[in-house]
């Protein structure tokens, strides 16, 4: 080990000596050049003489050459930078190699000495590894040394770096993503200098989060620096919109002048708390109404929040935590939300479905070029909007605008960050132009609000004729609303396949294409049929008492599914409300496809029911009857049990209990002990 250190010190001394000689030679050359420039300047000042005459300047050049040869400038040695490599012990080899490259460039170290110099700064495991490398492979070049070092200490090679760069995606903050991207970008450029900036711009934008990526794409960055700046701004905008600052906004229904909306004085806010007028409280209490929504209260009642079916401009006021007074009336509504203080204005938007049946909305047609547009004119909307897809298909460009929160009446909201300026279209042949905010619209292409109607004042709605009249007598225009209902058109199977591949729903229905002659019924047969009509009965054992069992406990998602099933069969007329002393618990059974089947546990009722001995056919006997058959058919009766009515006297026995109340079946339900016998009698 001592011999090795002595040898390394000799090599290092040799490098330092060479460096000093180079510095001395450089200083000498620099002094000589300065002397030459000075002599040439003096030579130009000597006046020219006639041809053939000799002057004192004729001997200047030989003297100058002699002085140049004899000139020995004083040696001025520049002090060498006192900078050494950090010692490497096996951690972060990439960074250590980059520092070695800078060190060698500074000292102009030749390639044949780079490995020897770096070996002086290896410690611990790295030093032992280098000894084994020299013993096994002998002398190695600087490139081979770097590759072996990266392999030994666990860093990626070229192929791994390219793969990591291509798979890079933002998972945390923008700053962390930028650091990782710049690190991989530097390694990619070291290995391939032909990669241009457009390649890195595309890779950078494609690796961003979805909510940031589209905002950056909107500006079409041409430099990587601009793309990074927009990424930071987009992240700050999203953070500002989602900061949890409580806001109380009191709005009034806007008729013709939305600017009359005033924000109330901010008071302390306490989430989900309210106060009622004492008179209103006593009235609702005495009439058994819900304190919150004012609807009739019964067991299982759920509070439904009132919503405004309109588009309202609101002014937001940040407040502290406390209580608010909530007035549920047609004149106003207190809305509680969350918004950053920097967002001065927001828009409440509820008419995004393109509904043409609203009190203050009418759907009209428009055109832009050869493309047809559907536009919703809404008198309660403070702003005008356009769908992002419509902007793109019309050939317009989106421009950035101040951040605005567009709130829907169900308390959801979308962020609006772009605007389409000077959008031009035609309605009834007349051209129009407007600046439109860009948000995703569901049922229409554009929503025209109060800002547009003010420019074309007065605006009159005629809901009987389904039209809107704008302008005065000299500039009057009648916009006819869309009144036609949906039509059923025939399409080919190929077109249907394309529609389904786009994610559309398919509803199939069988139509009778030919008339069927109706045969006259025999009056005697009709009377017999009425007599033979089967209604399911539930005969009870003598002395049996009514069955009343507690309902089962459900998870929150099962409770929502149970409510949906009960509401569906109640709407279809299968069940009805009940006040029966009988009560069986309802439950949900999961199907193989992941959906739920609604069932009632009638085991308690079945125990006290007299069993029906109607013969049920044996499956083996039925299969034997099919012997020798070639073609088969079957009848799958949808909800077959529900085709049989319950006997009026026994309807109350089918009562089941849920957290929403009591219900009883008007048709034969599943789960009754005698249901198969009744159904078989009907089939026979």
Tab-separated table of C-alpha atoms in Angstrom, residues 18-34 72-78:
chain	number	residue	atom	x	y	z
A	18	UNK	CA	4.018	19.835	-16.434
A	19	UNK	CA	1.339	22.364	-15.552
A	20	UNK	CA	3.940	24.832	-14.228
A	21	UNK	CA	6.087	24.506	-17.376
A	22	UNK	CA	3.073	25.186	-19.565
A	23	UNK	CA	2.198	28.279	-17.569
A	24	UNK	CA	5.787	29.588	-17.842
A	25	UNK	CA	5.901	29.059	-21.604
A	26	UNK	CA	2.567	30.781	-22.020
A	27	UNK	CA	3.769	33.831	-20.082
A	28	UNK	CA	6.875	34.067	-22.211
A	29	UNK	CA	4.923	33.974	-25.453
A	30	UNK	CA	2.543	36.613	-24.188
A	31	UNK	CA	5.433	38.991	-23.312
A	32	UNK	CA	7.069	38.526	-26.704
A	33	UNK	CA	3.828	39.327	-28.505
A	34	UNK	CA	3.447	42.529	-26.518
A	72	UNK	CA	13.622	36.987	-21.889
A	73	UNK	CA	10.470	38.207	-20.074
A	74	UNK	CA	10.310	37.650	-16.357
A	75	UNK	CA	8.558	34.449	-15.458
A	76	UNK	CA	5.209	35.148	-13.792
A	77	UNK	CA	3.553	31.952	-12.684
A	78	UNK	CA	-0.240	32.107	-12.111
